[in-house]
């Protein structure tokens, strides 16, 4: 392939990787009580360090979208 085609393929691959990073990165949130904030993304985890409970985000509309695991 020509250099221009290779550059285009590399750019497309890089864009794909960058779009997948949020899906592959799990960033837990923690606090000393049940979560009161709205989850940032579905699948996010929240750790209640005092109650030793784990919550899982099933939506992103309100704090009610945290589900106790």
mmCIF file with all atom_site columns, C-alpha atoms in Angstrom:
data_model
loop_
_atom_site.group_PDB
_atom_site.id
_atom_site.type_symbol
_atom_site.label_atom_id
_atom_site.label_alt_id
_atom_site.label_comp_id
_atom_site.label_asym_id
_atom_site.label_entity_id
_atom_site.label_seq_id
_atom_site.pdbx_PDB_ins_code
_atom_site.Cartn_x
_atom_site.Cartn_y
_atom_site.Cartn_z
_atom_site.occupancy
_atom_site.B_iso_or_equiv
_atom_site.pdbx_formal_charge
_atom_site.auth_seq_id
_atom_site.auth_comp_id
_atom_site.auth_asym_id
_atom_site.auth_atom_id
_atom_site.pdbx_PDB_model_num
ATOM 1  C CA . UNK A 1 1  ? 0.000   0.000  0.000  1.00 0.00 ? 1  UNK A CA 1
ATOM 2  C CA . UNK A 1 2  ? 1.008   3.588  -0.493 1.00 0.00 ? 2  UNK A CA 1
ATOM 3  C CA . UNK A 1 3  ? 2.337   5.644  2.419  1.00 0.00 ? 3  UNK A CA 1
ATOM 4  C CA . UNK A 1 4  ? -0.881  7.682  2.531  1.00 0.00 ? 4  UNK A CA 1
ATOM 5  C CA . UNK A 1 5  ? -2.970  4.524  2.889  1.00 0.00 ? 5  UNK A CA 1
ATOM 6  C CA . UNK A 1 6  ? -0.756  3.229  5.695  1.00 0.00 ? 6  UNK A CA 1
ATOM 7  C CA . UNK A 1 7  ? -0.962  6.535  7.533  1.00 0.00 ? 7  UNK A CA 1
ATOM 8  C CA . UNK A 1 8  ? -4.743  6.425  7.206  1.00 0.00 ? 8  UNK A CA 1
ATOM 9  C CA . UNK A 1 9  ? -4.879  2.869  8.585  1.00 0.00 ? 9  UNK A CA 1
ATOM 10 C CA . UNK A 1 10 ? -2.645  3.802  11.517 1.00 0.00 ? 10 UNK A CA 1
ATOM 11 C CA . UNK A 1 11 ? -4.826  6.834  12.256 1.00 0.00 ? 11 UNK A CA 1
ATOM 12 C CA . UNK A 1 12 ? -7.978  4.678  12.152 1.00 0.00 ? 12 UNK A CA 1
ATOM 13 C CA . UNK A 1 13 ? -6.445  2.064  14.451 1.00 0.00 ? 13 UNK A CA 1
ATOM 14 C CA . UNK A 1 14 ? -5.330  4.751  16.907 1.00 0.00 ? 14 UNK A CA 1
ATOM 15 C CA . UNK A 1 15 ? -8.820  6.290  16.918 1.00 0.00 ? 15 UNK A CA 1
ATOM 16 C CA . UNK A 1 16 ? -10.352 2.866  17.602 1.00 0.00 ? 16 UNK A CA 1
ATOM 17 C CA . UNK A 1 17 ? -8.014  2.203  20.535 1.00 0.00 ? 17 UNK A CA 1
ATOM 18 C CA . UNK A 1 18 ? -8.753  5.629  22.045 1.00 0.00 ? 18 UNK A CA 1
ATOM 19 C CA . UNK A 1 19 ? -12.496 5.035  21.739 1.00 0.00 ? 19 UNK A CA 1
ATOM 20 C CA . UNK A 1 20 ? -12.200 1.700  23.575 1.00 0.00 ? 20 UNK A CA 1
ATOM 21 C CA . UNK A 1 21 ? -10.088 2.928  26.497 1.00 0.00 ? 21 UNK A CA 1
ATOM 22 C CA . UNK A 1 22 ? -13.088 4.142  28.570 1.00 0.00 ? 22 UNK A CA 1
ATOM 23 C CA . UNK A 1 23 ? -14.698 0.730  28.147 1.00 0.00 ? 23 UNK A CA 1
ATOM 24 C CA . UNK A 1 24 ? -11.567 -1.070 29.273 1.00 0.00 ? 24 UNK A CA 1
ATOM 25 C CA . UNK A 1 25 ? -10.765 1.180  32.209 1.00 0.00 ? 25 UNK A CA 1
ATOM 26 C CA . UNK A 1 26 ? -12.615 0.529  35.449 1.00 0.00 ? 26 UNK A CA 1
ATOM 27 C CA . UNK A 1 27 ? -12.293 3.425  37.853 1.00 0.00 ? 27 UNK A CA 1
ATOM 28 C CA . UNK A 1 28 ? -13.835 2.585  41.208 1.00 0.00 ? 28 UNK A CA 1
ATOM 29 C CA . UNK A 1 29 ? -15.214 5.363  43.369 1.00 0.00 ? 29 UNK A CA 1
ATOM 30 C CA . UNK A 1 30 ? -15.272 5.094  47.129 1.00 0.00 ? 30 UNK A CA 1
ATOM 31 C CA . UNK A 1 31 ? -16.793 6.767  50.142 1.00 0.00 ? 31 UNK A CA 1
ATOM 32 C CA . UNK A 1 32 ? -17.828 6.133  53.719 1.00 0.00 ? 32 UNK A CA 1
ATOM 33 C CA . UNK A 1 33 ? -21.532 5.588  52.962 1.00 0.00 ? 33 UNK A CA 1
ATOM 34 C CA . UNK A 1 34 ? -23.836 4.560  50.131 1.00 0.00 ? 34 UNK A CA 1
ATOM 35 C CA . UNK A 1 35 ? -23.228 6.569  46.952 1.00 0.00 ? 35 UNK A CA 1
ATOM 36 C CA . UNK A 1 36 ? -25.141 9.849  46.661 1.00 0.00 ? 36 UNK A CA 1
ATOM 37 C CA . UNK A 1 37 ? -23.697 10.911 43.311 1.00 0.00 ? 37 UNK A CA 1
ATOM 38 C CA . UNK A 1 38 ? -24.811 9.891  39.834 1.00 0.00 ? 38 UNK A CA 1
ATOM 39 C CA . UNK A 1 39 ? -22.595 7.213  38.243 1.00 0.00 ? 39 UNK A CA 1
ATOM 40 C CA . UNK A 1 40 ? -20.328 8.390  35.416 1.00 0.00 ? 40 UNK A CA 1
ATOM 41 C CA . UNK A 1 41 ? -20.865 5.291  33.308 1.00 0.00 ? 41 UNK A CA 1
ATOM 42 C CA . UNK A 1 42 ? -22.700 1.971  33.366 1.00 0.00 ? 42 UNK A CA 1
ATOM 43 C CA . UNK A 1 43 ? -20.504 -0.659 34.978 1.00 0.00 ? 43 UNK A CA 1
ATOM 44 C CA . UNK A 1 44 ? -18.762 1.741  37.352 1.00 0.00 ? 44 UNK A CA 1
ATOM 45 C CA . UNK A 1 45 ? -18.080 0.432  40.858 1.00 0.00 ? 45 UNK A CA 1
ATOM 46 C CA . UNK A 1 46 ? -18.509 2.228  44.174 1.00 0.00 ? 46 UNK A CA 1
ATOM 47 C CA . UNK A 1 47 ? -16.988 0.912  47.402 1.00 0.00 ? 47 UNK A CA 1
ATOM 48 C CA . UNK A 1 48 ? -18.535 1.890  50.731 1.00 0.00 ? 48 UNK A CA 1
ATOM 49 C CA . UNK A 1 49 ? -15.425 1.573  52.880 1.00 0.00 ? 49 UNK A CA 1
ATOM 50 C CA . UNK A 1 50 ? -17.302 1.894  56.200 1.00 0.00 ? 50 UNK A CA 1
ATOM 51 C CA . UNK A 1 51 ? -20.161 -0.475 55.455 1.00 0.00 ? 51 UNK A CA 1
ATOM 52 C CA . UNK A 1 52 ? -17.892 -2.716 53.375 1.00 0.00 ? 52 UNK A CA 1
ATOM 53 C CA . UNK A 1 53 ? -20.437 -2.802 50.541 1.00 0.00 ? 53 UNK A CA 1
ATOM 54 C CA . UNK A 1 54 ? -19.939 -2.816 46.798 1.00 0.00 ? 54 UNK A CA 1
ATOM 55 C CA . UNK A 1 55 ? -22.286 -1.000 44.424 1.00 0.00 ? 55 UNK A CA 1
ATOM 56 C CA . UNK A 1 56 ? -22.494 -1.401 40.644 1.00 0.00 ? 56 UNK A CA 1
ATOM 57 C CA . UNK A 1 57 ? -23.839 1.280  38.262 1.00 0.00 ? 57 UNK A CA 1
ATOM 58 C CA . UNK A 1 58 ? -26.731 0.018  36.155 1.00 0.00 ? 58 UNK A CA 1
ATOM 59 C CA . UNK A 1 59 ? -27.570 3.432  34.687 1.00 0.00 ? 59 UNK A CA 1
ATOM 60 C CA . UNK A 1 60 ? -26.386 7.041  34.618 1.00 0.00 ? 60 UNK A CA 1
ATOM 61 C CA . UNK A 1 61 ? -29.567 9.044  35.283 1.00 0.00 ? 61 UNK A CA 1
ATOM 62 C CA . UNK A 1 62 ? -29.382 9.461  39.073 1.00 0.00 ? 62 UNK A CA 1
ATOM 63 C CA . UNK A 1 63 ? -27.854 8.125  42.271 1.00 0.00 ? 63 UNK A CA 1
ATOM 64 C CA . UNK A 1 64 ? -30.650 5.524  42.284 1.00 0.00 ? 64 UNK A CA 1
ATOM 65 C CA . UNK A 1 65 ? -28.756 3.791  39.468 1.00 0.00 ? 65 UNK A CA 1
ATOM 66 C CA . UNK A 1 66 ? -26.285 2.324  41.960 1.00 0.00 ? 66 UNK A CA 1
ATOM 67 C CA . UNK A 1 67 ? -27.196 -1.305 42.691 1.00 0.00 ? 67 UNK A CA 1
ATOM 68 C CA . UNK A 1 68 ? -25.875 -3.077 45.771 1.00 0.00 ? 68 UNK A CA 1
ATOM 69 C CA . UNK A 1 69 ? -23.900 -6.173 44.756 1.00 0.00 ? 69 UNK A CA 1
#
